[in-house]
């Protein structure tokens, strides 16, 4: 965080903090992720980078949901959604739907999460090339939402597609492959 703040240009600071926040979120360090992503969102807004502010705010929503802070998750989701809608590009719409699904799932609203993740997947299929990592992520999110809702049979084809896409993008040795197999196995 300190190295990012020392960068001489606010948009670079925002980008560095957003990357740091995403890394912290991926490592399960949601408290630290929220701080970095909030800072990224503020710096991005100040720099008039609505696209980056939207991504950072949506990431902050997911991290806040991951640590069980529903009021903060809803706050950041609302800001991120407003910025994404104002920017109006399709990848940000996909990102908004992903984050909304993650926040819904954290609240235990698995049917809503599955609907949001299904919509995100449908949008992503229109926006990205067929082997884009975003499609793998959306298949995984949708499968996970179905599994959490107890809809095991509905989850299976999405885990299978996530597995096939991830293998295409990353190969068989990527750690996510084992995670997908484990999730797929829990459906049987």
Coordinates of N, CA and C in Angstrom, one line a residue:
X1 N 0.8 -1.2 0.0 CA 0.0 0.0 0.0 C 0.8 1.3 0.0
X2 N 1.9 1.3 0.8 CA 2.7 2.5 0.9 C 3.4 2.7 -0.5
X3 N 3.9 1.7 -1.1 CA 4.6 1.9 -2.4 C 3.6 2.4 -3.4
X4 N 2.3 2.0 -3.4 CA 1.3 2.5 -4.3 C 1.1 3.9 -4.1
X5 N 1.0 4.3 -2.8 CA 0.7 5.7 -2.4 C 1.8 6.6 -2.8
X6 N 3.0 6.1 -2.9 CA 4.2 6.9 -3.3 C 4.3 7.1 -4.8
X7 N 3.5 6.5 -5.6 CA 3.6 6.7 -7.0 C 3.2 8.2 -7.3
X8 N 3.8 8.8 -8.3 CA 3.7 10.2 -8.5 C 2.4 10.6 -9.3
X9 N 1.5 9.7 -9.6 CA 0.4 10.1 -10.4 C -0.8 9.3 -9.9
X10 N -1.9 10.0 -9.5 CA -3.0 9.5 -8.8 C -3.7 8.3 -9.6
X11 N -3.8 8.3 -10.9 CA -4.4 7.2 -11.5 C -3.5 5.9 -11.4
X12 N -2.2 6.1 -11.4 CA -1.3 4.9 -11.1 C -1.5 4.4 -9.7
X13 N -1.7 5.3 -8.8 CA -1.9 4.9 -7.4 C -3.2 4.1 -7.3
X14 N -4.2 4.6 -8.0 CA -5.5 3.8 -7.9 C -5.3 2.4 -8.6
X15 N -4.6 2.3 -9.7 CA -4.5 1.0 -10.3 C -3.6 0.1 -9.5
X16 N -2.6 0.6 -8.9 CA -1.7 -0.2 -8.0 C -2.5 -0.7 -6.8
X17 N -3.3 0.2 -6.2 CA -4.1 -0.2 -5.0 C -5.2 -1.2 -5.4
X18 N -5.8 -1.1 -6.6 CA -6.8 -2.0 -7.1 C -6.2 -3.4 -7.2
X19 N -5.0 -3.5 -7.8 CA -4.3 -4.8 -8.0 C -4.0 -5.3 -6.6
X20 N -3.4 -4.5 -5.8 CA -3.1 -5.0 -4.4 C -4.3 -5.5 -3.7
X21 N -5.4 -4.8 -3.8 CA -6.7 -5.2 -3.2 C -7.2 -6.6 -3.7
X22 N -7.1 -6.7 -5.1 CA -7.5 -8.0 -5.7 C -6.6 -9.1 -5.2
X23 N -5.3 -8.9 -5.1 CA -4.4 -9.9 -4.6 C -4.8 -10.3 -3.2
X24 N -5.0 -9.3 -2.3 CA -5.4 -9.6 -0.9 C -6.7 -10.4 -0.9
X25 N -7.7 -10.0 -1.7 CA -9.0 -10.7 -1.7 C -8.8 -12.1 -2.2
X26 N -7.9 -12.3 -3.2 CA -7.7 -13.7 -3.6 C -7.0 -14.5 -2.6
X27 N -6.2 -13.9 -1.7 CA -5.5 -14.6 -0.7 C -6.4 -14.8 0.6
X28 N -7.6 -14.3 0.5 CA -8.5 -14.4 1.7 C -8.3 -13.4 2.7
X29 N -7.5 -12.4 2.5 CA -7.3 -11.3 3.4 C -8.2 -10.2 3.2
X30 N -9.5 -10.5 3.5 CA -10.6 -9.5 3.1 C -10.5 -8.2 3.8
X31 N -10.0 -8.2 5.1 CA -9.9 -6.9 5.8 C -8.9 -6.0 5.1
X32 N -7.8 -6.5 4.7 CA -6.7 -5.8 4.0 C -7.2 -5.4 2.6
X33 N -7.9 -6.3 2.0 CA -8.4 -6.1 0.6 C -9.4 -4.9 0.6
X34 N -10.3 -4.9 1.6 CA -11.3 -3.8 1.7 C -10.6 -2.4 1.8
X35 N -9.5 -2.3 2.6 CA -8.8 -1.1 2.8 C -8.2 -0.6 1.5
X36 N -7.5 -1.6 0.8 CA -6.8 -1.2 -0.5 C -7.8 -0.9 -1.5
X37 N -8.9 -1.6 -1.6 CA -9.9 -1.3 -2.7 C -10.7 -0.1 -2.4
X38 N -10.9 0.2 -1.2 CA -11.6 1.5 -0.9 C -10.7 2.7 -1.3
X39 N -9.4 2.6 -0.9 CA -8.4 3.6 -1.3 C -8.4 3.7 -2.8
X40 N -8.3 2.6 -3.5 CA -8.3 2.6 -5.0 C -9.5 3.3 -5.5
X41 N -10.7 3.0 -5.0 CA -11.9 3.6 -5.5 C -11.9 5.1 -5.3
X42 N -11.5 5.6 -4.1 CA -11.4 7.0 -3.9 C -10.4 7.7 -4.8
X43 N -9.2 7.1 -5.0 CA -8.2 7.7 -5.9 C -8.7 7.7 -7.3
X44 N -9.4 6.7 -7.7 CA -9.9 6.6 -9.1 C -11.0 7.6 -9.3
X45 N -11.9 7.8 -8.3 CA -12.9 8.9 -8.5 C -12.3 10.2 -8.6
X46 N -11.3 10.5 -7.7 CA -10.6 11.8 -7.8 C -9.9 12.0 -9.1
X47 N -9.5 10.9 -9.7 CA -8.8 11.0 -11.0 C -9.7 10.9 -12.2
X48 N -11.0 10.9 -11.9 CA -12.1 10.8 -13.0 C -12.0 9.6 -13.8
X49 N -11.6 8.5 -13.2 CA -11.5 7.2 -13.8 C -12.6 6.3 -13.3
X50 N -13.8 6.6 -13.9 CA -15.0 5.8 -13.4 C -14.9 4.3 -13.6
X51 N -14.2 3.9 -14.7 CA -14.0 2.5 -14.9 C -13.3 1.8 -13.8
X52 N -12.2 2.4 -13.4 CA -11.3 1.9 -12.4 C -12.0 2.0 -11.0
X53 N -12.7 3.1 -10.8 CA -13.5 3.3 -9.5 C -14.5 2.2 -9.4
X54 N -15.2 1.9 -10.5 CA -16.3 0.9 -10.5 C -15.7 -0.5 -10.1
X55 N -14.6 -0.9 -10.8 CA -13.9 -2.2 -10.5 C -13.5 -2.3 -9.1
X56 N -12.9 -1.2 -8.6 CA -12.4 -1.2 -7.2 C -13.5 -1.2 -6.2
X57 N -14.6 -0.5 -6.4 CA -15.7 -0.5 -5.5 C -16.4 -1.8 -5.5
X58 N -16.6 -2.5 -6.7 CA -17.2 -3.8 -6.8 C -16.3 -4.8 -6.0
X59 N -15.0 -4.7 -6.2 CA -14.1 -5.6 -5.5 C -14.2 -5.4 -4.0
X60 N -14.3 -4.1 -3.5 CA -14.5 -3.8 -2.1 C -15.8 -4.4 -1.6
X61 N -16.8 -4.4 -2.4 CA -18.1 -5.1 -2.0 C -17.9 -6.5 -1.8
X62 N -17.2 -7.2 -2.7 CA -17.0 -8.6 -2.6 C -16.1 -8.9 -1.3
X63 N -15.1 -8.1 -1.1 CA -14.2 -8.4 0.1 C -15.0 -8.1 1.4
X64 N -15.8 -7.1 1.4 CA -16.6 -6.8 2.6 C -17.6 -7.9 2.8
X65 N -18.2 -8.5 1.7 CA -19.1 -9.6 1.9 C -18.3 -10.8 2.4
X66 N -17.1 -11.0 1.9 CA -16.3 -12.1 2.4 C -15.9 -12.1 3.8
X67 N -15.9 -10.9 4.4 CA -15.6 -10.8 5.8 C -16.9 -10.6 6.7
X68 N -18.1 -10.7 6.0 CA -19.3 -10.7 6.7 C -19.9 -9.3 7.1
X69 N -19.3 -8.3 6.4 CA -19.8 -6.9 6.6 C -20.8 -6.5 5.6
X70 N -22.0 -6.9 5.8 CA -23.1 -6.7 4.8 C -23.4 -5.2 4.5
X71 N -23.4 -4.3 5.6 CA -23.6 -2.9 5.3 C -22.5 -2.3 4.3
X72 N -21.3 -2.7 4.6 CA -20.2 -2.2 3.7 C -20.3 -2.8 2.4
X73 N -20.6 -4.1 2.3 CA -20.8 -4.7 1.0 C -21.9 -4.1 0.2
X74 N -23.0 -3.8 0.8 CA -24.1 -3.1 0.1 C -23.7 -1.7 -0.4
X75 N -23.0 -1.0 0.5 CA -22.5 0.4 0.2 C -21.6 0.4 -1.0
X76 N -20.6 -0.5 -1.0 CA -19.7 -0.5 -2.1 C -20.3 -1.1 -3.4
X77 N -21.2 -2.0 -3.2 CA -21.9 -2.5 -4.4 C -22.8 -1.4 -5.1
X78 N -23.4 -0.6 -4.2 CA -24.2 0.5 -4.8 C -23.4 1.5 -5.5
X79 N -22.3 1.8 -5.0 CA -21.4 2.8 -5.6 C -20.8 2.2 -6.9
X80 N -20.3 0.9 -6.8 CA -19.7 0.3 -8.0 C -20.7 0.1 -9.1
X81 N -22.0 -0.3 -8.7 CA -23.0 -0.4 -9.7 C -23.3 0.9 -10.4
X82 N -23.4 2.0 -9.6 CA -23.7 3.3 -10.2 C -22.6 3.7 -11.2
X83 N -21.4 3.5 -10.8 CA -20.2 3.9 -11.6 C -20.2 3.0 -12.9
X84 N -20.4 1.7 -12.7 CA -20.5 0.8 -13.9 C -21.6 1.2 -14.9
X85 N -22.7 1.5 -14.3 CA -23.9 1.9 -15.2 C -23.6 3.2 -15.9
X86 N -23.0 4.1 -15.2 CA -22.7 5.4 -15.8 C -21.7 5.2 -16.9
X87 N -20.7 4.4 -16.7 CA -19.7 4.1 -17.7 C -20.3 3.4 -18.9
X88 N -21.2 2.5 -18.6 CA -22.0 1.8 -19.7 C -21.3 0.8 -20.6
X89 N -20.2 0.3 -20.2 CA -19.6 -0.7 -21.1 C -19.9 -2.1 -20.6
X90 N -19.9 -3.0 -21.5 CA -20.4 -4.4 -21.3 C -19.5 -5.2 -20.3
X91 N -18.2 -5.1 -20.3 CA -17.4 -5.8 -19.3 C -17.7 -5.3 -17.9
X92 N -17.9 -4.0 -17.7 CA -18.3 -3.5 -16.4 C -19.7 -4.0 -16.0
X93 N -20.6 -4.2 -16.9 CA -21.9 -4.8 -16.6 C -21.7 -6.2 -16.1
X94 N -20.9 -7.0 -16.7 CA -20.6 -8.3 -16.3 C -20.0 -8.3 -14.9
X95 N -19.0 -7.4 -14.7 CA -18.4 -7.3 -13.3 C -19.4 -6.9 -12.3
X96 N -20.3 -6.0 -12.6 CA -21.3 -5.6 -11.6 C -22.2 -6.8 -11.3
X97 N -22.6 -7.6 -12.2 CA -23.5 -8.7 -12.0 C -22.7 -9.8 -11.1
X98 N -21.4 -10.0 -11.4 CA -20.6 -10.9 -10.6 C -20.6 -10.5 -9.2
X99 N -20.3 -9.2 -8.9 CA -20.2 -8.7 -7.6 C -21.6 -8.8 -6.9
X100 N -22.6 -8.4 -7.5 CA -24.0 -8.5 -6.9 C -24.3 -9.9 -6.5
X101 N -23.9 -10.9 -7.4 CA -24.1 -12.3 -7.0 C -23.3 -12.7 -5.8
X102 N -22.1 -12.3 -5.7 CA -21.2 -12.6 -4.6 C -21.8 -12.1 -3.3
X103 N -22.3 -10.8 -3.3 CA -22.9 -10.2 -2.2 C -24.2 -10.9 -1.8
X104 N -25.0 -11.2 -2.8 CA -26.2 -12.0 -2.5 C -25.9 -13.3 -1.8
X105 N -24.9 -14.0 -2.4 CA -24.6 -15.3 -1.8 C -24.1 -15.2 -0.4
X106 N -23.3 -14.2 -0.1 CA -22.8 -13.9 1.3 C -24.0 -13.7 2.3
X107 N -25.1 -13.2 1.7 CA -26.3 -12.9 2.6 C -27.1 -14.2 2.7
X108 N -26.8 -15.3 2.0 CA -27.5 -16.5 2.0 C -28.6 -16.5 1.0
X109 N -28.7 -15.5 0.1 CA -29.7 -15.4 -1.0 C -29.2 -16.2 -2.2
X110 N -29.1 -17.5 -2.1 CA -28.5 -18.3 -3.2 C -29.3 -18.3 -4.5
X111 N -30.6 -18.3 -4.4 CA -31.4 -18.2 -5.6 C -31.1 -16.9 -6.4
X112 N -31.1 -15.8 -5.6 CA -30.8 -14.5 -6.3 C -29.4 -14.5 -6.8
X113 N -28.4 -15.1 -6.0 CA -27.0 -15.2 -6.5 C -26.9 -16.0 -7.8
X114 N -27.6 -17.1 -7.9 CA -27.6 -17.9 -9.1 C -28.2 -17.1 -10.3
X115 N -29.3 -16.4 -10.0 CA -29.9 -15.6 -11.1 C -28.9 -14.5 -11.6
X116 N -28.2 -13.9 -10.7 CA -27.3 -12.8 -11.0 C -26.1 -13.4 -11.8
X117 N -25.6 -14.5 -11.3 CA -24.4 -15.2 -11.9 C -24.8 -15.8 -13.3
X118 N -26.0 -16.2 -13.4 CA -26.5 -16.7 -14.7 C -26.5 -15.5 -15.7
X119 N -27.0 -14.4 -15.3 CA -27.1 -13.2 -16.1 C -25.6 -12.7 -16.5
X120 N -24.7 -12.8 -15.5 CA -23.3 -12.4 -15.8 C -22.7 -13.4 -16.8
X121 N -23.0 -14.6 -16.7 CA -22.5 -15.6 -17.7 C -23.0 -15.3 -19.1
X122 N -24.3 -15.1 -19.1 CA -24.9 -14.8 -20.5 C -24.3 -13.5 -21.1
X123 N -24.1 -12.5 -20.3 CA -23.5 -11.3 -20.8 C -22.0 -11.5 -21.2
X124 N -21.3 -12.3 -20.3 CA -19.9 -12.5 -20.6 C -19.7 -13.3 -21.9
X125 N -20.7 -14.2 -22.2 CA -20.6 -15.0 -23.4 C -20.7 -14.1 -24.7
X126 N -21.4 -13.0 -24.5 CA -21.6 -12.0 -25.6 C -20.4 -11.1 -25.8
X127 N -19.7 -10.9 -24.7 CA -18.6 -9.9 -24.6 C -17.3 -10.4 -24.9
X128 N -17.0 -11.6 -24.4 CA -15.6 -12.2 -24.4 C -15.5 -13.3 -25.5
X129 N -14.2 -13.5 -25.9 CA -14.0 -14.6 -26.8 C -14.2 -15.9 -26.1
X130 N -14.5 -17.0 -26.8 CA -14.9 -18.2 -26.1 C -14.0 -18.8 -25.1
X131 N -12.6 -18.6 -25.1 CA -11.8 -19.2 -24.1 C -11.2 -18.1 -23.1
X132 N -11.9 -17.0 -23.0 CA -11.5 -16.0 -22.1 C -11.7 -16.4 -20.7
X133 N -10.8 -16.1 -19.8 CA -10.8 -16.5 -18.4 C -12.1 -16.0 -17.7
X134 N -12.7 -14.9 -18.2 CA -13.9 -14.4 -17.6 C -15.0 -15.4 -17.7
X135 N -15.1 -16.2 -18.8 CA -16.1 -17.2 -18.9 C -15.9 -18.3 -17.9
X136 N -14.7 -18.7 -17.7 CA -14.4 -19.7 -16.6 C -14.9 -19.2 -15.3
X137 N -14.5 -18.0 -15.0 CA -14.9 -17.4 -13.7 C -16.4 -17.4 -13.5
X138 N -17.1 -17.0 -14.6 CA -18.6 -16.9 -14.5 C -19.2 -18.3 -14.4
X139 N -18.7 -19.3 -15.1 CA -19.2 -20.7 -15.0 C -19.0 -21.1 -13.5
X140 N -17.8 -20.8 -13.0 CA -17.5 -21.2 -11.6 C -18.5 -20.6 -10.6
X141 N -18.7 -19.3 -10.8 CA -19.6 -18.5 -9.9 C -21.0 -19.1 -9.9
X142 N -21.5 -19.3 -11.2 CA -22.8 -19.8 -11.3 C -22.9 -21.2 -10.7
X143 N -22.0 -22.1 -11.0 CA -22.0 -23.4 -10.4 C -22.0 -23.4 -8.9
X144 N -21.1 -22.5 -8.3 CA -21.1 -22.4 -6.9 C -22.4 -21.9 -6.3
X145 N -23.0 -21.0 -7.0 CA -24.3 -20.5 -6.5 C -25.4 -21.6 -6.5
X146 N -25.4 -22.4 -7.6 CA -26.3 -23.5 -7.6 C -26.0 -24.5 -6.5
X147 N -24.7 -24.8 -6.3 CA -24.4 -25.8 -5.3 C -24.8 -25.3 -3.9
X148 N -24.6 -24.0 -3.6 CA -24.9 -23.4 -2.3 C -26.4 -23.4 -2.1
X149 N -27.2 -23.4 -3.2 CA -28.6 -23.4 -3.1 C -29.1 -24.9 -3.1
X150 N -28.2 -25.8 -3.1 CA -28.6 -27.2 -3.1 C -29.1 -27.8 -4.4
X151 N -28.9 -27.0 -5.5 CA -29.3 -27.4 -6.8 C -28.1 -28.1 -7.5
X152 N -27.7 -29.3 -6.9 CA -26.5 -30.0 -7.3 C -26.5 -30.3 -8.8
X153 N -27.6 -30.8 -9.3 CA -27.7 -31.2 -10.7 C -27.5 -30.0 -11.7
X154 N -28.0 -28.9 -11.3 CA -27.8 -27.7 -12.1 C -26.3 -27.2 -12.0
X155 N -25.6 -27.4 -10.9 CA -24.3 -27.0 -10.8 C -23.3 -27.8 -11.6
X156 N -23.5 -29.1 -11.8 CA -22.6 -30.0 -12.4 C -22.2 -29.5 -13.8
X157 N -23.1 -29.2 -14.8 CA -22.6 -28.8 -16.1 C -21.8 -27.5 -16.1
X158 N -22.1 -26.6 -15.1 CA -21.3 -25.4 -15.0 C -19.9 -25.6 -14.5
X159 N -19.8 -26.6 -13.5 CA -18.5 -26.9 -13.0 C -17.7 -27.6 -14.1
X160 N -18.4 -28.5 -14.9 CA -17.7 -29.2 -16.0 C -17.2 -28.2 -17.1
X161 N -18.0 -27.2 -17.4 CA -17.6 -26.1 -18.4 C -16.5 -25.3 -17.8
X162 N -16.6 -25.0 -16.5 CA -15.5 -24.2 -15.9 C -14.2 -25.0 -15.9
X163 N -14.3 -26.3 -15.7 CA -13.1 -27.1 -15.7 C -12.5 -27.1 -17.1
X164 N -13.3 -27.3 -18.1 CA -12.8 -27.3 -19.5 C -12.2 -26.0 -19.9
X165 N -12.9 -24.9 -19.6 CA -12.3 -23.6 -19.9 C -11.0 -23.3 -19.2
X166 N -10.9 -23.6 -17.9 CA -9.7 -23.4 -17.1 C -8.6 -24.2 -17.6
X167 N -8.9 -25.4 -18.0 CA -7.8 -26.3 -18.6 C -7.3 -25.7 -19.9
X168 N -8.2 -25.1 -20.7 CA -7.8 -24.5 -22.0 C -6.9 -23.3 -21.7
X169 N -7.3 -22.5 -20.8 CA -6.6 -21.2 -20.5 C -5.3 -21.5 -19.7
X170 N -5.3 -22.4 -18.7 CA -4.2 -22.5 -17.8 C -3.5 -23.8 -17.8
X171 N -4.1 -24.8 -18.4 CA -3.5 -26.1 -18.3 C -3.9 -26.9 -17.1
X172 N -3.5 -28.2 -17.1 CA -3.9 -29.1 -16.0 C -3.2 -28.9 -14.7
X173 N -2.1 -28.2 -14.7 CA -1.4 -28.0 -13.4 C -1.8 -26.8 -12.6
X174 N -2.7 -26.0 -13.1 CA -3.1 -24.8 -12.3 C -3.9 -25.3 -11.0
X175 N -3.6 -24.6 -9.9 CA -4.3 -25.0 -8.6 C -5.8 -25.0 -8.7
X176 N -6.4 -24.1 -9.5 CA -7.8 -24.0 -9.6 C -8.5 -25.3 -10.2
X177 N -7.7 -26.1 -10.9 CA -8.2 -27.3 -11.5 C -8.6 -28.2 -10.3
X178 N -7.8 -28.4 -9.3 CA -8.1 -29.2 -8.2 C -9.3 -28.7 -7.4
X179 N -9.4 -27.4 -7.3 CA -10.5 -26.8 -6.6 C -11.8 -27.1 -7.4
X180 N -11.8 -27.0 -8.7 CA -13.0 -27.3 -9.5 C -13.4 -28.7 -9.3
X181 N -12.4 -29.6 -9.4 CA -12.7 -31.1 -9.2 C -13.3 -31.3 -7.9
X182 N -12.8 -30.7 -6.8 CA -13.3 -30.9 -5.5 C -14.8 -30.4 -5.4
X183 N -15.0 -29.2 -6.0 CA -16.4 -28.7 -6.0 C -17.3 -29.6 -6.8
X184 N -16.8 -30.0 -8.0 CA -17.6 -30.9 -8.8 C -17.9 -32.2 -8.0
X185 N -17.0 -32.8 -7.3 CA -17.2 -34.0 -6.6 C -18.2 -33.8 -5.5
X186 N -18.3 -32.6 -4.9 CA -19.2 -32.4 -3.8 C -20.7 -32.4 -4.3
X187 N -20.9 -32.3 -5.6 CA -22.2 -32.3 -6.2 C -22.8 -33.7 -6.4
X188 N -22.0 -34.7 -6.2 CA -22.4 -36.1 -6.4 C -22.7 -36.8 -5.1

